[in-house]
Coordinates of C-alpha atoms in Angstrom, one line a residue:
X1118 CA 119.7 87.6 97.3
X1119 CA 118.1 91.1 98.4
X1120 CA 115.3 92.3 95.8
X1121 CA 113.5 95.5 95.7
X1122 CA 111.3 96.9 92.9
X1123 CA 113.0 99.9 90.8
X1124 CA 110.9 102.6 90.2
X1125 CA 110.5 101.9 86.8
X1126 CA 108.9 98.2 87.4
X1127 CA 106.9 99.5 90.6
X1128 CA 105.6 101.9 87.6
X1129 CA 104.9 98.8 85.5
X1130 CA 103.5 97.1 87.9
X1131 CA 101.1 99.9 89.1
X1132 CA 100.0 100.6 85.8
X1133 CA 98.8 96.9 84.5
X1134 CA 97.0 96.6 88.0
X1135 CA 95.1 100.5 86.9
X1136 CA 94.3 99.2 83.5
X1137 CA 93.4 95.5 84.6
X1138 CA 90.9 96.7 87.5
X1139 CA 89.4 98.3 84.9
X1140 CA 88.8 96.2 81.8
X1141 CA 89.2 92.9 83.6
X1142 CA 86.5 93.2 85.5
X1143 CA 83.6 90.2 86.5
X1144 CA 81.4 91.2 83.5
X1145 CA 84.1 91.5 80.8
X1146 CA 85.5 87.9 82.2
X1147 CA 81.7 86.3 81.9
X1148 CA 81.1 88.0 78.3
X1149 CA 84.5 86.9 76.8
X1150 CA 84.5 83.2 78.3
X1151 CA 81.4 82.5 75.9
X1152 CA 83.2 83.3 72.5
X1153 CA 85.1 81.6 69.9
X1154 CA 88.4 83.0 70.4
X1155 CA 87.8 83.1 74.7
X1156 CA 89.2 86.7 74.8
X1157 CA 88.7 90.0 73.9
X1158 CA 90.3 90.6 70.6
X1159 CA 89.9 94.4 70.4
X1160 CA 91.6 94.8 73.8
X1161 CA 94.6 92.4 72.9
X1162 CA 95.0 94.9 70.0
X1163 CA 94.6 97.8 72.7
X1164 CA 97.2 96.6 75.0
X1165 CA 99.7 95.5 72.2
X1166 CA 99.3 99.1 70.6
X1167 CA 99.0 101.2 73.7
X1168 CA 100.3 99.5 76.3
X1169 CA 103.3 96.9 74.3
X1170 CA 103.3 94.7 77.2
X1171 CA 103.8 92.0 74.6
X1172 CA 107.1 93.1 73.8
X1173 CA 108.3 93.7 77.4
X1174 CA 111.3 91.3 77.7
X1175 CA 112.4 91.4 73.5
X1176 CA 115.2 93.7 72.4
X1177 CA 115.1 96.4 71.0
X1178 CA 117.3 95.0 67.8
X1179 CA 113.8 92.6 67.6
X1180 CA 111.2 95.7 68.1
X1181 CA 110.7 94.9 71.7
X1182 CA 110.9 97.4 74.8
X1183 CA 114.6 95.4 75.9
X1184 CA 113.5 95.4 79.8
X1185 CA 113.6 92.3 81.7
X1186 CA 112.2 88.8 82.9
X1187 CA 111.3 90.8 86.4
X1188 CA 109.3 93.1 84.6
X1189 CA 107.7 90.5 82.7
X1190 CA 106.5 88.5 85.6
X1191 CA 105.4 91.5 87.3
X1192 CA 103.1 92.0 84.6
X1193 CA 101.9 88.4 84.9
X1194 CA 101.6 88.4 88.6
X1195 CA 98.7 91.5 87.4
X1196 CA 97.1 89.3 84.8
X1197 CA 96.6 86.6 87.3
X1198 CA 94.7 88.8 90.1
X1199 CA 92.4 90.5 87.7
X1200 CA 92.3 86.9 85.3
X1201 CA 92.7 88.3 82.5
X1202 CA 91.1 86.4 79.5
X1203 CA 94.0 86.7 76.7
X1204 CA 96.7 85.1 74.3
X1205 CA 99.7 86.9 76.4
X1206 CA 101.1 84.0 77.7
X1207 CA 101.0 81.8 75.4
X1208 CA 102.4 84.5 72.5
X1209 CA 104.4 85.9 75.1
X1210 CA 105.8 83.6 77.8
X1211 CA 105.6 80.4 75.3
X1212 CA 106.2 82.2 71.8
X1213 CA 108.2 84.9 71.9
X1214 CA 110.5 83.0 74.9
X1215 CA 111.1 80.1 72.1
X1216 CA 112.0 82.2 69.4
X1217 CA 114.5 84.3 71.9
X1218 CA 115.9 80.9 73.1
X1219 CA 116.0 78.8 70.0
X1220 CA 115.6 80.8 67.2
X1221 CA 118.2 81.7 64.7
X1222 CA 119.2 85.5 63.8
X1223 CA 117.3 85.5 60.8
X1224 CA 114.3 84.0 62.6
X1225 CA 114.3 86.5 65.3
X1226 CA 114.1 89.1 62.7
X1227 CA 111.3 87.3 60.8
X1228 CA 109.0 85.9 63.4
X1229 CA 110.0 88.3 66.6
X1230 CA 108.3 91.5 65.3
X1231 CA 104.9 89.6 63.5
X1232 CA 104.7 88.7 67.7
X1233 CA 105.5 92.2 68.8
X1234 CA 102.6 93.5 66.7
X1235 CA 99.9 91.1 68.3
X1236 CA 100.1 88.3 66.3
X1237 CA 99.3 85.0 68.2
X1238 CA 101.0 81.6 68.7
X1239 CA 101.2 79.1 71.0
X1240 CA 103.5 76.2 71.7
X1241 CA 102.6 72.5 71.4
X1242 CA 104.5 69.7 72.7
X1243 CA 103.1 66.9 74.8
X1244 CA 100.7 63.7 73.4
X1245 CA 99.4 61.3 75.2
X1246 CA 102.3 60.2 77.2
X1247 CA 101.2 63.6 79.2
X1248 CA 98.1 61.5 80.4
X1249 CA 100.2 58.9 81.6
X1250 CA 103.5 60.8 83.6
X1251 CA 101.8 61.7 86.8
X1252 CA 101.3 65.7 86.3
X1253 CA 105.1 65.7 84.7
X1254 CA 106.0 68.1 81.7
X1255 CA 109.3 68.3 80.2
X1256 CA 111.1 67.3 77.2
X1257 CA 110.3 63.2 77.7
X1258 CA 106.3 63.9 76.4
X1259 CA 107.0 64.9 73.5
X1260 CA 105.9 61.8 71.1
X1261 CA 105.1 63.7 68.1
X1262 CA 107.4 62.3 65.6
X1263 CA 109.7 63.9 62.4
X1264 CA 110.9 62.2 59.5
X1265 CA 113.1 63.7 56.7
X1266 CA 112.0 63.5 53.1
X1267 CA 114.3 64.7 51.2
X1268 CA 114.8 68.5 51.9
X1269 CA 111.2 68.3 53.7
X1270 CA 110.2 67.3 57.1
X1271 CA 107.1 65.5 57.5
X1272 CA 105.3 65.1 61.1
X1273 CA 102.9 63.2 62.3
X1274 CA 101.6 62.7 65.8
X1275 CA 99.0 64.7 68.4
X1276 CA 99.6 67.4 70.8
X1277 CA 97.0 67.2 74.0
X1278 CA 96.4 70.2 76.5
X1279 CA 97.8 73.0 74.1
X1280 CA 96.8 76.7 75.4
X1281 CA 94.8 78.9 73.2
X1282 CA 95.1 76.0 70.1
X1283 CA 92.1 76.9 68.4
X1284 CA 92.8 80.5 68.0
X1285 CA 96.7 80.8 67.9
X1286 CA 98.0 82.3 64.3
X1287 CA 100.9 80.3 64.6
X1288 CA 102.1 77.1 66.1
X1289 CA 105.3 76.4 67.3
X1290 CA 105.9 72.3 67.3
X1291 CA 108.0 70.0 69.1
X1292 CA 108.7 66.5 67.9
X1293 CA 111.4 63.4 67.8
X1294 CA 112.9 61.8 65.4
X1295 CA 112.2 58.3 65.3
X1296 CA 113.2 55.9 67.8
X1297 CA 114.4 58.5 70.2
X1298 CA 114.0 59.0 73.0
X1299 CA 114.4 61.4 76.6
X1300 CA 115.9 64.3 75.1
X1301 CA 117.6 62.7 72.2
X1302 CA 116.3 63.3 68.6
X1303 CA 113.7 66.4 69.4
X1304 CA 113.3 69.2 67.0
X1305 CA 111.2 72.6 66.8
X1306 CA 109.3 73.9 64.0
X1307 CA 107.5 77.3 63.3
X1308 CA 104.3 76.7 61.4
X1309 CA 101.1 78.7 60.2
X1310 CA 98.5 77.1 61.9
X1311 CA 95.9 76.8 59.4
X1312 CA 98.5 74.9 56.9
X1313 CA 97.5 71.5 55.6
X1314 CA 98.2 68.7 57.5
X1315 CA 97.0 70.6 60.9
X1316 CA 94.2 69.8 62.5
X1317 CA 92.5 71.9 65.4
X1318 CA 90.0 70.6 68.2
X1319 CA 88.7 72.4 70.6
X1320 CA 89.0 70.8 74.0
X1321 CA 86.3 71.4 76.8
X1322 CA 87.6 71.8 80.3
X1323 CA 86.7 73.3 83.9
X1324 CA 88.5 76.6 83.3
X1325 CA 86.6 78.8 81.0
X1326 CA 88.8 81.5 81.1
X1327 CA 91.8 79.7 79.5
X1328 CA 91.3 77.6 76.3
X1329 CA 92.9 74.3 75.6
X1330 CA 93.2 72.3 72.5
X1331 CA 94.0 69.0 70.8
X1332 CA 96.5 69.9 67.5
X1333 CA 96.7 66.7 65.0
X1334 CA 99.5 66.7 62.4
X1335 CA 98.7 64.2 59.8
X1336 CA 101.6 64.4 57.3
X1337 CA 102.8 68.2 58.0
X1338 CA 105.2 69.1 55.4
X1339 CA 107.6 71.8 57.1
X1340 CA 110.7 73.5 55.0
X1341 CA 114.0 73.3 57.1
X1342 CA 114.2 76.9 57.0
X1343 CA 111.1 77.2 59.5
X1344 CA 113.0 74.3 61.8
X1345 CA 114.4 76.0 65.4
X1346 CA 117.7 75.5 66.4
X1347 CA 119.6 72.6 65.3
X1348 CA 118.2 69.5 63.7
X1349 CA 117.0 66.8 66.6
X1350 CA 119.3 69.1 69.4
X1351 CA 116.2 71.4 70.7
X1352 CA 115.9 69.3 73.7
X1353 CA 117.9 71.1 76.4
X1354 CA 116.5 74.4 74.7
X1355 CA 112.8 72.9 74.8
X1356 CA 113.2 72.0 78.8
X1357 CA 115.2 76.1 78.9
X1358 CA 111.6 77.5 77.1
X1359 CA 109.5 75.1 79.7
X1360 CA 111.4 76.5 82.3
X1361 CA 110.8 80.1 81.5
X1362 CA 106.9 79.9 80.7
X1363 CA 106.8 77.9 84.5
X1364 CA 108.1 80.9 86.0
X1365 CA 106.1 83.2 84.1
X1366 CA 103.0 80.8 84.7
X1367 CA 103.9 80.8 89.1
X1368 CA 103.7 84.7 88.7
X1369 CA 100.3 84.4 87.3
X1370 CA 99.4 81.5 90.5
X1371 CA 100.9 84.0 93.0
X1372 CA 98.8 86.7 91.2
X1373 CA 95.6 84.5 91.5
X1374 CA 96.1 83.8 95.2
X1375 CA 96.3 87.0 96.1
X1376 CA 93.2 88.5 94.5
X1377 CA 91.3 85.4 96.5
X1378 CA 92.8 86.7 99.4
X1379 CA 91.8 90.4 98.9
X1380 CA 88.3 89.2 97.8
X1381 CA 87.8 86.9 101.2
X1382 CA 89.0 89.6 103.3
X1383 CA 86.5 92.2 102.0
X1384 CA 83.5 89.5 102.0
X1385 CA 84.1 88.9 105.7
X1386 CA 84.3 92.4 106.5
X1387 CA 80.5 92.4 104.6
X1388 CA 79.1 89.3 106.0
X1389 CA 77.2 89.5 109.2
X1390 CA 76.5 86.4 111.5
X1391 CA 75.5 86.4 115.3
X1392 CA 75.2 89.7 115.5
X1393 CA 78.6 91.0 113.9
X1394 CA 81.2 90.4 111.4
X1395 CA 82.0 87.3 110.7
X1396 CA 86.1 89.0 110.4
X1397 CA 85.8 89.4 113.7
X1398 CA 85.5 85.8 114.3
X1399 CA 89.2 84.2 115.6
X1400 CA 88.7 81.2 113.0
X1401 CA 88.3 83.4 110.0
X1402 CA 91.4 85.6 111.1
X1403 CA 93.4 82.3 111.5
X1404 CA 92.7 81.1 107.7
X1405 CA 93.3 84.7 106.4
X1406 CA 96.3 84.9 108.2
X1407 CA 97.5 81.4 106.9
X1408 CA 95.8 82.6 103.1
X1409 CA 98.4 85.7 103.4
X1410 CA 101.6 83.5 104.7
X1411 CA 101.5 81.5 101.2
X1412 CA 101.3 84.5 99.4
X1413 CA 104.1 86.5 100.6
X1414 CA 106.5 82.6 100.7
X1415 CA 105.4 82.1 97.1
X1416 CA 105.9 85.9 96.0
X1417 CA 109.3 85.5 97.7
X1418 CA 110.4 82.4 95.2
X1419 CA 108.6 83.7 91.9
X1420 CA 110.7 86.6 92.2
X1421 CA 113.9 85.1 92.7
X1422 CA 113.0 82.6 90.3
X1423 CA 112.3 85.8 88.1
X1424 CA 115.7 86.8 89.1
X1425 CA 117.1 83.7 88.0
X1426 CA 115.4 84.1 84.1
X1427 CA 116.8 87.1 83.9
X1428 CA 120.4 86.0 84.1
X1429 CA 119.4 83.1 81.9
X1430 CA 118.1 86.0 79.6
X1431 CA 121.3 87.9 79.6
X1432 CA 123.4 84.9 78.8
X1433 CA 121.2 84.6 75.5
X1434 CA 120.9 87.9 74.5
X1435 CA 125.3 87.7 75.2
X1436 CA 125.9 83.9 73.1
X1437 CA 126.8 82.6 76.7
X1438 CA 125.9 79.2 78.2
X1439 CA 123.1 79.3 80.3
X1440 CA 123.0 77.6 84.0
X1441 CA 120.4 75.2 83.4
X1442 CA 119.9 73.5 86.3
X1443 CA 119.8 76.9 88.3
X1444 CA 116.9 77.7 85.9
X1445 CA 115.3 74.4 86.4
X1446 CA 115.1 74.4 90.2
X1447 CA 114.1 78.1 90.5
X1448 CA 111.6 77.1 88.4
X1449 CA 110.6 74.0 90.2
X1450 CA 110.7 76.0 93.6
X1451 CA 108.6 78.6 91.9
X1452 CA 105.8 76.7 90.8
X1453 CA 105.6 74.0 93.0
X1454 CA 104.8 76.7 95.9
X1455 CA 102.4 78.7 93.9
X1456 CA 100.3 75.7 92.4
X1457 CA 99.8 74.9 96.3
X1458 CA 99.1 78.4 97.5
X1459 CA 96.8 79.5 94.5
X1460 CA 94.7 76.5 95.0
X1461 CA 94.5 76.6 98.9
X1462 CA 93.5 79.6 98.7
X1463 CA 91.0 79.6 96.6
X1464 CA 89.3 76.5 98.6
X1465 CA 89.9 78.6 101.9
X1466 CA 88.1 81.1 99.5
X1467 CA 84.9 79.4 98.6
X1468 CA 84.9 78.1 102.3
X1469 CA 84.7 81.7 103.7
X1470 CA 82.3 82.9 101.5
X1471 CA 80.3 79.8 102.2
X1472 CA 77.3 78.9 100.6
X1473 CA 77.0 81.9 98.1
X1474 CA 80.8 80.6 97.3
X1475 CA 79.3 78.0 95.1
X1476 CA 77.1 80.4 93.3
X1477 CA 78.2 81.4 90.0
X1478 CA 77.4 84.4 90.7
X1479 CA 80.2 85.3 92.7
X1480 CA 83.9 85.0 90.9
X1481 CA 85.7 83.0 93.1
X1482 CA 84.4 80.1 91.9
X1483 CA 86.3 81.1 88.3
X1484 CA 89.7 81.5 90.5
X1485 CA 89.3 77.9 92.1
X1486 CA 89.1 76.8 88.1
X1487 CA 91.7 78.5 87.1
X1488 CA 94.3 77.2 90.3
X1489 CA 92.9 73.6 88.9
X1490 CA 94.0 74.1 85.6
X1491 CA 97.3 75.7 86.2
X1492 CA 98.3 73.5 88.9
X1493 CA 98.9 70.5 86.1
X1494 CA 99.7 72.8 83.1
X1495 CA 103.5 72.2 83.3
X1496 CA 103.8 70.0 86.0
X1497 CA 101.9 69.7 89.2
X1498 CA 103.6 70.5 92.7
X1499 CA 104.2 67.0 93.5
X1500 CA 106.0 66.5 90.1
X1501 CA 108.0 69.9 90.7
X1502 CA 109.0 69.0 93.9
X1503 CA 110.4 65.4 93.1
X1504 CA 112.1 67.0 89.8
X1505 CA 113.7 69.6 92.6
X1506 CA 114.9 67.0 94.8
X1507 CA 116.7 64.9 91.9
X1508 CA 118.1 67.9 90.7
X1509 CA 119.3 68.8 93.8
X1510 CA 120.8 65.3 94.6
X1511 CA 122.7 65.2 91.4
X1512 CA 124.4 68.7 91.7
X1513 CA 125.6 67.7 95.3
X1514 CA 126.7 63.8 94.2
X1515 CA 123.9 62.4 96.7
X1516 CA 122.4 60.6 94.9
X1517 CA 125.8 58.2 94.3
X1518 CA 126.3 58.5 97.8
X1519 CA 122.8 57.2 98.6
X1520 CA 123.2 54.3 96.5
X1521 CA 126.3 52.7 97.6
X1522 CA 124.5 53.0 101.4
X1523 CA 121.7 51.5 100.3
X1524 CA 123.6 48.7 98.4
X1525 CA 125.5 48.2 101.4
X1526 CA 122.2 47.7 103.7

C-alpha cells in the first residue's frame, strides 16, 4: 500500500498543528487540568463552530464535512503532540463512530447532528472484569446487564475507566443480557446522562489531562427506541466501534511520541555539560535516533490502519459487510506499536532532560502520564499483540495445524 497526503489533508493537518501550537500551549494545559469539566469549554465551542473538526468523518446527509477516517486521524495525530485537553475523542472517535456504525437511519438523524454541534458523549462498556483481563478490551468486559420489562429495558451494573464520564451530555451503554456471554446477548443504548438511575463518580488517576469515571446504573429504565442496533446483536458492531476509536487513539500515541521527541531534541541543543552541548554527545544522538525510528515505524501502521477504517467506513456509509478482521488487526498493529513508542519515548524523554525531567515544571512529565494511561485504555500492547497473533493464526488455519502437531508430540 503506497500513501501520500492530498493536499487537502496536508491542509488539514497544517492547520490543527497552527491552531493547536497556539491554544494548547503548557499554560492553557496546567489551567484546564484543575477544573471540573478538565477542558476548556469555550474553546470546544470555538473549534466545533470555527474549525468543525468534530464533524470531520460524518456525512454530509448527517451535517458533517463527509471527508475521511485519514483526515480524522490526522487531526488526532495533532491533538496528541500539542495534548490537547478536550471531549473530541470521546464525542468523536467513541460517539459519533457508534452512532455511524450501529445506529439506525432515524438515529443518525436524531443524535448525529446534537454531536455535530458540540454536544458531548462518551461510551461506557467495561466493569470490573476489565481489572481482571490482563490490559484486554473488547466485547467479553462488558458485564453490565439488561433485562426486558415489558416494553422497557432496565440495566443494572457498573462501567470502570470511562473517558470524560463526569462531564459527557450523553452516554452511550453497553450491556448483556443475562446469562450471556463473549459476544452473545450484548446490546447498546443511547442515554441522557443525568437520567435517574445513573450515577457519576469521578475517578482520580495519574493523567490529569484526560478524565476517567466510574458510571453506576441502578435500575436504568431505557425505551427501545433509544436501543442501538439490533436487540442483544451489537457485539460484532461493539468490537467494529472499539476497533475504530483504537486507531483513532494510536494516532493520538504517534502524535504524543513525536512532540517528546521534538521537545528532547531542542533541550539537548540548550543543555550545556563539559564544556558543550550535551547533543553533541554520541549517546544522546544514539537515543534520539532510536526515539525517531519508533516514530516514523508507528506513523507507518497508524496510517495504514487509517487506511484500513476508511474502507470499513465506506462499506457503512454503502450497506456493505465490513472486513472485520482486517479492521481488527490493523488496529491491533496500530496500537500495539504506538502504546510502545509513545511510552519509550517519553522515558528516553525524562532521561535526557534529566533531573529537571522530574520537575513539574517542565511538560514532559504530563506526556509520560498520558503514554501511561493510553497504553491500557483499549488494550495494552502485550494484549494487542497476542489478539494479532490469534487473529492471524485463525485466518491462515494455523492454529488447527498447530494443534494436531502438538497432539501428536
Amino acid at each position: 500500500m503506497e500513501f501520500a497526503f492530498t493536499e487537502e489533508q496536508n491542509m488539514i493537518r497544517d492547520t490543527a498543528e497552527s491552531f493547536l501550537r497556539e491554544v494548547s500551549t503548557s499554560g492553557a494545559i496546567r489551567d484546564v487540568m484543575v477544573t471540573a469539566t478538565g477542558y476548556d469549554v469555550s474553546l470546544w465551542h470555538s473549534i466545533c463552530r470555527d474549525l468543525y473538526w468534530q464533524a470531520i468523518h460524518t456525512p454530509e446527509a448527517y451535517g458533517g464535512m463527509g471527508l475521511g477516517y485519514v483526515e480524522l486521524v490526522a487531526t488526532q495525530e495533532q491533538m496528541g503532540r500539542f495534548l490537547l485537553c478536550s471531549p473530541f475523542f470521546t464525542s468523536v472517535c467513541l460517539g459519533i463512530n457508534a452512532l455511524l456504525v450501529v445506529g439506525s437511519e432515524q438515529q443518525k438523524q436524531t443524535w448525529l447532528p446534537r454531536l455535530i454541534e458540540g454536544k458531548t458523549a462518551s461510551l461506557a462498556f467495561g466493569g470490573e472484569v476489565i481489572s481482571r483481563r490482563g490490559g484486554g478490551w473488547s466485547c467479553d468486559v462488558v458485564d453490565a446487564t439488561w433485562q426486558r420489562q415489558g416494553d422497557t429495558y432496565v440495566l443494572n451494573g457498573e462501567y470502570r475507566y470511562v473517558l470524560d464520564a463526569f462531564s459527557s451530555e450523553f452516554l452511550i451503554l453497553a450491556a448483556r443480557q443475562d446469562g450471556s456471554e463473549g459476544s452473545d446477548g450484548i446490546s447498546l443504548f443511547i442515554v441522557d446522562a443525568n437520567t435517574a438511575g445513573i450515577e457519576r463518580e469521578a475517578l482520580p488517576t495519574m493523567d490529569q489531562t484526560r478524565r476517567q469515571g466510574t458510571v453506576t446504573v441502578n435500575g436504568l429504565k431505557i425505551s427501545p427506541e433509544d436501543r442501538l442496533g439490533e436487540e442483544g446483536r451489537a457485539g460484532c458492531q461493539l468490537q467494529t466501534i472499539l476497533d475504530l476509536a483504537t486507531i483513532a487513539l494510536a494516532a493520538e500515541q504517534m502524535g504524543g511520541a513525536q512532540q517528546v521527541l521534538d521537545m528532547t531534541v531542542a533541550y539537548s541543543k540548550e543543555r550545556s555539560q563539559f564544556g558543550r552541548t550535551i547533543a553533541g554527545f554520541q549517546a544522546i544522538k544514539h537515543k534520539a535516533a532510536d526515539m525517531m525510528l519508533r516514530v516514523e515505524v508507528a506513523r507507518s501502521g497508524v496510517y495504514y490502519a487509517a487506511c484500513v477504517a476508511q474502507e470499513a467506513m465506506e462499506a457503512l456509509a454503502n450497506d456493505a459487510a465490513i472486513d472485520t478482521d482486517a479492521l481488527s488487526e490493523a488496529a491491533s498493529i496500530a496500537k500495539s506499536y504506538c502504546s510502545d513508542a509513545f511510552f519509550k519515548n517519553a522515558g528516553e524523554a525524562i532521561q535526557i532532560h534529566g533531573g529537571v525531567g522530574f520537575t513539574w515544571e517542565y511538560d514532559v512529565h504530563l506526556y509520560f502520564k498520558r503514554a501511561k494511561a493510553s497504553e491500557h485504555y483499549l488494550g495494552n500492547g502485550a494484549w494487542h499483540r497476542e489478539r494479532l497473533a490469534s487473529l492471524l493464526l485463525d485466518r491462515d488455519g494455523l492454529d488447527q495445524d498447530l494443534s494436531l502437531q502438538e497432539g501428536a508430540l
